[in-house]
mmCIF file with all atom_site columns, C-alpha atoms in Angstrom:
data_model
loop_
_atom_site.group_PDB
_atom_site.id
_atom_site.type_symbol
_atom_site.label_atom_id
_atom_site.label_alt_id
_atom_site.label_comp_id
_atom_site.label_asym_id
_atom_site.label_entity_id
_atom_site.label_seq_id
_atom_site.pdbx_PDB_ins_code
_atom_site.Cartn_x
_atom_site.Cartn_y
_atom_site.Cartn_z
_atom_site.occupancy
_atom_site.B_iso_or_equiv
_atom_site.pdbx_formal_charge
_atom_site.auth_seq_id
_atom_site.auth_comp_id
_atom_site.auth_asym_id
_atom_site.auth_atom_id
_atom_site.pdbx_PDB_model_num
ATOM 1  C CA . MET F 1 1  ? 37.232 -63.819 28.254 1.00 41.00 ? 144 MET F CA 1
ATOM 2  C CA . SER F 1 2  ? 36.529 -61.449 30.319 1.00 44.00 ? 145 SER F CA 1
ATOM 3  C CA . GLY F 1 3  ? 34.511 -59.158 27.485 1.00 48.00 ? 146 GLY F CA 1
ATOM 4  C CA . ARG F 1 4  ? 36.939 -56.130 28.008 1.00 45.00 ? 147 ARG F CA 1
ATOM 5  C CA . PRO F 1 5  ? 39.237 -55.372 25.504 1.00 45.00 ? 148 PRO F CA 1
ATOM 6  C CA . GLY F 1 6  ? 42.657 -56.674 26.407 1.00 45.00 ? 149 GLY F CA 1
ATOM 7  C CA . ALA F 1 7  ? 41.770 -57.821 29.646 1.00 45.00 ? 150 ALA F CA 1
ATOM 8  C CA . ASP F 1 8  ? 42.765 -61.854 28.630 1.00 46.00 ? 151 ASP F CA 1
ATOM 9  C CA . ARG F 1 9  ? 45.965 -60.185 27.618 1.00 48.00 ? 152 ARG F CA 1
ATOM 10 C CA . ASP F 1 10 ? 49.820 -60.982 28.699 1.00 47.00 ? 153 ASP F CA 1
ATOM 11 C CA . THR F 1 11 ? 51.054 -57.392 29.633 1.00 46.00 ? 154 THR F CA 1
ATOM 12 C CA . SER F 1 12 ? 54.507 -59.454 31.053 1.00 44.00 ? 155 SER F CA 1
ATOM 13 C CA . ALA F 1 13 ? 55.458 -60.020 27.656 1.00 41.00 ? 156 ALA F CA 1
ATOM 14 C CA . ALA F 1 14 ? 57.364 -57.185 26.994 1.00 40.00 ? 157 ALA F CA 1
ATOM 15 C CA . ALA F 1 15 ? 61.086 -57.328 27.607 1.00 38.00 ? 158 ALA F CA 1
ATOM 16 C CA . PRO F 1 16 ? 62.092 -55.852 30.777 1.00 39.00 ? 159 PRO F CA 1
ATOM 17 C CA . ALA F 1 17 ? 64.290 -52.897 30.606 1.00 38.00 ? 160 ALA F CA 1
ATOM 18 C CA . SER F 1 18 ? 67.740 -52.287 30.729 1.00 40.00 ? 161 SER F CA 1
ATOM 19 C CA . GLY F 1 19 ? 69.084 -51.413 34.662 1.00 42.00 ? 162 GLY F CA 1
ATOM 20 C CA . ALA F 1 20 ? 66.808 -51.842 37.182 1.00 45.00 ? 163 ALA F CA 1
ATOM 21 C CA . GLY F 1 21 ? 64.373 -54.973 36.092 1.00 51.00 ? 164 GLY F CA 1
ATOM 22 C CA . THR F 1 22 ? 61.642 -52.485 35.931 1.00 73.00 ? 165 THR F CA 1
ATOM 23 C CA . GLN F 1 23 ? 59.811 -51.861 33.427 1.00 90.00 ? 166 GLN F CA 1
ATOM 24 C CA . THR F 1 24 ? 58.566 -48.829 31.338 1.00 97.00 ? 167 THR F CA 1
ATOM 25 C CA . TRP F 1 25 ? 56.087 -48.150 28.582 1.00 98.00 ? 168 TRP F CA 1
ATOM 26 C CA . ARG F 1 26 ? 56.037 -45.710 25.542 1.00 98.00 ? 169 ARG F CA 1
ATOM 27 C CA . VAL F 1 27 ? 52.405 -43.927 25.128 1.00 98.00 ? 170 VAL F CA 1
ATOM 28 C CA . ARG F 1 28 ? 51.724 -41.954 21.970 1.00 98.00 ? 171 ARG F CA 1
ATOM 29 C CA . VAL F 1 29 ? 48.479 -40.883 20.387 1.00 98.00 ? 172 VAL F CA 1
ATOM 30 C CA . ASP F 1 30 ? 48.362 -40.012 16.503 1.00 98.00 ? 173 ASP F CA 1
ATOM 31 C CA . ALA F 1 31 ? 47.027 -36.548 16.920 1.00 97.00 ? 174 ALA F CA 1
ATOM 32 C CA . THR F 1 32 ? 46.080 -37.216 12.905 1.00 97.00 ? 175 THR F CA 1
ATOM 33 C CA . ALA F 1 33 ? 43.589 -40.213 13.741 1.00 98.00 ? 176 ALA F CA 1
ATOM 34 C CA . CYS F 1 34 ? 42.283 -39.446 17.110 1.00 98.00 ? 177 CYS F CA 1
ATOM 35 C CA . MET F 1 35 ? 38.884 -37.943 17.121 1.00 96.00 ? 178 MET F CA 1
ATOM 36 C CA . GLY F 1 36 ? 38.362 -37.062 20.560 1.00 97.00 ? 179 GLY F CA 1
ATOM 37 C CA . THR F 1 37 ? 35.786 -39.407 21.824 1.00 96.00 ? 180 THR F CA 1
ATOM 38 C CA . GLY F 1 38 ? 37.575 -39.504 25.455 1.00 97.00 ? 181 GLY F CA 1
ATOM 39 C CA . ILE F 1 39 ? 37.033 -43.299 25.432 1.00 98.00 ? 182 ILE F CA 1
ATOM 40 C CA . CYS F 1 40 ? 40.822 -43.632 26.655 1.00 98.00 ? 183 CYS F CA 1
ATOM 41 C CA . ALA F 1 41 ? 40.072 -40.811 29.331 1.00 97.00 ? 184 ALA F CA 1
ATOM 42 C CA . GLY F 1 42 ? 36.992 -42.634 30.409 1.00 97.00 ? 185 GLY F CA 1
ATOM 43 C CA . VAL F 1 43 ? 39.089 -46.114 30.530 1.00 97.00 ? 186 VAL F CA 1
ATOM 44 C CA . ALA F 1 44 ? 41.661 -44.328 32.261 1.00 97.00 ? 187 ALA F CA 1
ATOM 45 C CA . PRO F 1 45 ? 41.323 -41.846 34.153 1.00 94.00 ? 188 PRO F CA 1
ATOM 46 C CA . GLY F 1 46 ? 44.379 -39.787 35.050 1.00 95.00 ? 189 GLY F CA 1
ATOM 47 C CA . ARG F 1 47 ? 46.302 -40.878 31.849 1.00 97.00 ? 190 ARG F CA 1
ATOM 48 C CA . PHE F 1 48 ? 44.700 -39.499 29.497 1.00 98.00 ? 191 PHE F CA 1
ATOM 49 C CA . GLN F 1 49 ? 42.974 -35.646 28.723 1.00 96.00 ? 192 GLN F CA 1
ATOM 50 C CA . VAL F 1 50 ? 41.309 -34.788 25.781 1.00 96.00 ? 193 VAL F CA 1
ATOM 51 C CA . ARG F 1 51 ? 42.177 -30.890 24.710 1.00 96.00 ? 194 ARG F CA 1
ATOM 52 C CA . ASP F 1 52 ? 41.205 -29.389 21.786 1.00 95.00 ? 195 ASP F CA 1
ATOM 53 C CA . GLY F 1 53 ? 39.399 -32.137 20.728 1.00 95.00 ? 196 GLY F CA 1
ATOM 54 C CA . VAL F 1 54 ? 42.409 -34.637 20.501 1.00 97.00 ? 197 VAL F CA 1
ATOM 55 C CA . SER F 1 55 ? 43.742 -37.277 23.571 1.00 97.00 ? 198 SER F CA 1
ATOM 56 C CA . HIS F 1 56 ? 46.729 -36.589 25.012 1.00 97.00 ? 199 HIS F CA 1
ATOM 57 C CA . PRO F 1 57 ? 48.927 -39.152 27.393 1.00 98.00 ? 200 PRO F CA 1
ATOM 58 C CA . THR F 1 58 ? 49.495 -37.606 30.174 1.00 97.00 ? 201 THR F CA 1
ATOM 59 C CA . ASP F 1 59 ? 52.927 -38.646 30.895 1.00 97.00 ? 202 ASP F CA 1
ATOM 60 C CA . GLU F 1 60 ? 54.454 -39.986 27.894 1.00 97.00 ? 203 GLU F CA 1
ATOM 61 C CA . PHE F 1 61 ? 56.707 -42.988 29.832 1.00 98.00 ? 204 PHE F CA 1
ATOM 62 C CA . VAL F 1 62 ? 54.403 -44.457 31.979 1.00 97.00 ? 205 VAL F CA 1
ATOM 63 C CA . PRO F 1 63 ? 54.788 -47.967 34.408 1.00 97.00 ? 206 PRO F CA 1
ATOM 64 C CA . PRO F 1 64 ? 52.823 -51.093 32.990 1.00 96.00 ? 207 PRO F CA 1
ATOM 65 C CA . THR F 1 65 ? 49.283 -50.889 33.711 1.00 95.00 ? 208 THR F CA 1
ATOM 66 C CA . GLN F 1 66 ? 45.909 -52.719 32.204 1.00 97.00 ? 209 GLN F CA 1
ATOM 67 C CA . GLN F 1 67 ? 44.342 -49.599 32.528 1.00 97.00 ? 210 GLN F CA 1
ATOM 68 C CA . VAL F 1 68 ? 46.687 -48.022 29.720 1.00 97.00 ? 211 VAL F CA 1
ATOM 69 C CA . VAL F 1 69 ? 46.302 -51.550 27.425 1.00 97.00 ? 212 VAL F CA 1
ATOM 70 C CA . ASP F 1 70 ? 42.095 -51.356 28.223 1.00 98.00 ? 213 ASP F CA 1
ATOM 71 C CA . ALA F 1 71 ? 42.483 -47.865 26.759 1.00 98.00 ? 214 ALA F CA 1
ATOM 72 C CA . ALA F 1 72 ? 44.615 -48.335 23.558 1.00 98.00 ? 215 ALA F CA 1
ATOM 73 C CA . GLU F 1 73 ? 42.327 -51.529 22.943 1.00 98.00 ? 216 GLU F CA 1
ATOM 74 C CA . SER F 1 74 ? 39.144 -49.108 22.970 1.00 97.00 ? 217 SER F CA 1
ATOM 75 C CA . CYS F 1 75 ? 40.148 -46.751 20.813 1.00 97.00 ? 218 CYS F CA 1
ATOM 76 C CA . PRO F 1 76 ? 37.960 -46.933 17.655 1.00 96.00 ? 219 PRO F CA 1
ATOM 77 C CA . LEU F 1 77 ? 40.741 -45.613 15.304 1.00 96.00 ? 220 LEU F CA 1
ATOM 78 C CA . GLU F 1 78 ? 44.042 -47.628 17.044 1.00 96.00 ? 221 GLU F CA 1
ATOM 79 C CA . ALA F 1 79 ? 44.966 -43.593 17.891 1.00 98.00 ? 222 ALA F CA 1
ATOM 80 C CA . ILE F 1 80 ? 46.985 -44.876 20.387 1.00 98.00 ? 223 ILE F CA 1
ATOM 81 C CA . ALA F 1 81 ? 50.670 -46.988 20.256 1.00 98.00 ? 224 ALA F CA 1
ATOM 82 C CA . VAL F 1 82 ? 51.863 -48.293 23.544 1.00 98.00 ? 225 VAL F CA 1
ATOM 83 C CA . THR F 1 83 ? 55.070 -49.636 23.238 1.00 98.00 ? 226 THR F CA 1
ATOM 84 C CA . HIS F 1 84 ? 57.880 -51.185 25.659 1.00 97.00 ? 227 HIS F CA 1
ATOM 85 C CA . ARG F 1 85 ? 60.197 -47.684 26.008 1.00 96.00 ? 228 ARG F CA 1
ATOM 86 C CA . ASP F 1 86 ? 63.330 -49.858 25.557 1.00 95.00 ? 229 ASP F CA 1
ATOM 87 C CA . THR F 1 87 ? 62.794 -52.086 22.843 1.00 95.00 ? 230 THR F CA 1
ATOM 88 C CA . GLY F 1 88 ? 60.423 -50.685 20.746 1.00 96.00 ? 231 GLY F CA 1
ATOM 89 C CA . ALA F 1 89 ? 57.930 -53.113 21.005 1.00 96.00 ? 232 ALA F CA 1
ATOM 90 C CA . ARG F 1 90 ? 54.645 -52.970 21.009 1.00 97.00 ? 233 ARG F CA 1
ATOM 91 C CA . ILE F 1 91 ? 52.042 -54.039 23.706 1.00 97.00 ? 234 ILE F CA 1
ATOM 92 C CA . ALA F 1 92 ? 49.105 -52.414 22.404 1.00 97.00 ? 235 ALA F CA 1
ATOM 93 C CA . PRO F 1 93 ? 47.062 -52.632 20.411 1.00 96.00 ? 236 PRO F CA 1
ATOM 94 C CA . GLU F 1 94 ? 47.102 -55.787 19.013 1.00 89.00 ? 237 GLU F CA 1
ATOM 95 C CA . GLU F 1 95 ? 47.700 -56.316 15.821 1.00 80.00 ? 238 GLU F CA 1
#
């Protein structure tokens, strides 16, 4: 184990999106759960930003990246949900 949340996780397990054979993930932040610590923005710069005390993904749909998984896994309130765009399968955080 590397000690980083999600670092040893196989992120290729999500079903591929239909069509071009590429995957796309959906990133959402539960604004009622988020306490705006900014950890996600620090872990995945350019993927999250804190505005008005709440984190927001910079894009709702993203290509699979370990940074996004790490950000979701590091959220102290599990306010970030990463799912497969087409299937809705949960990518992070782990349940």
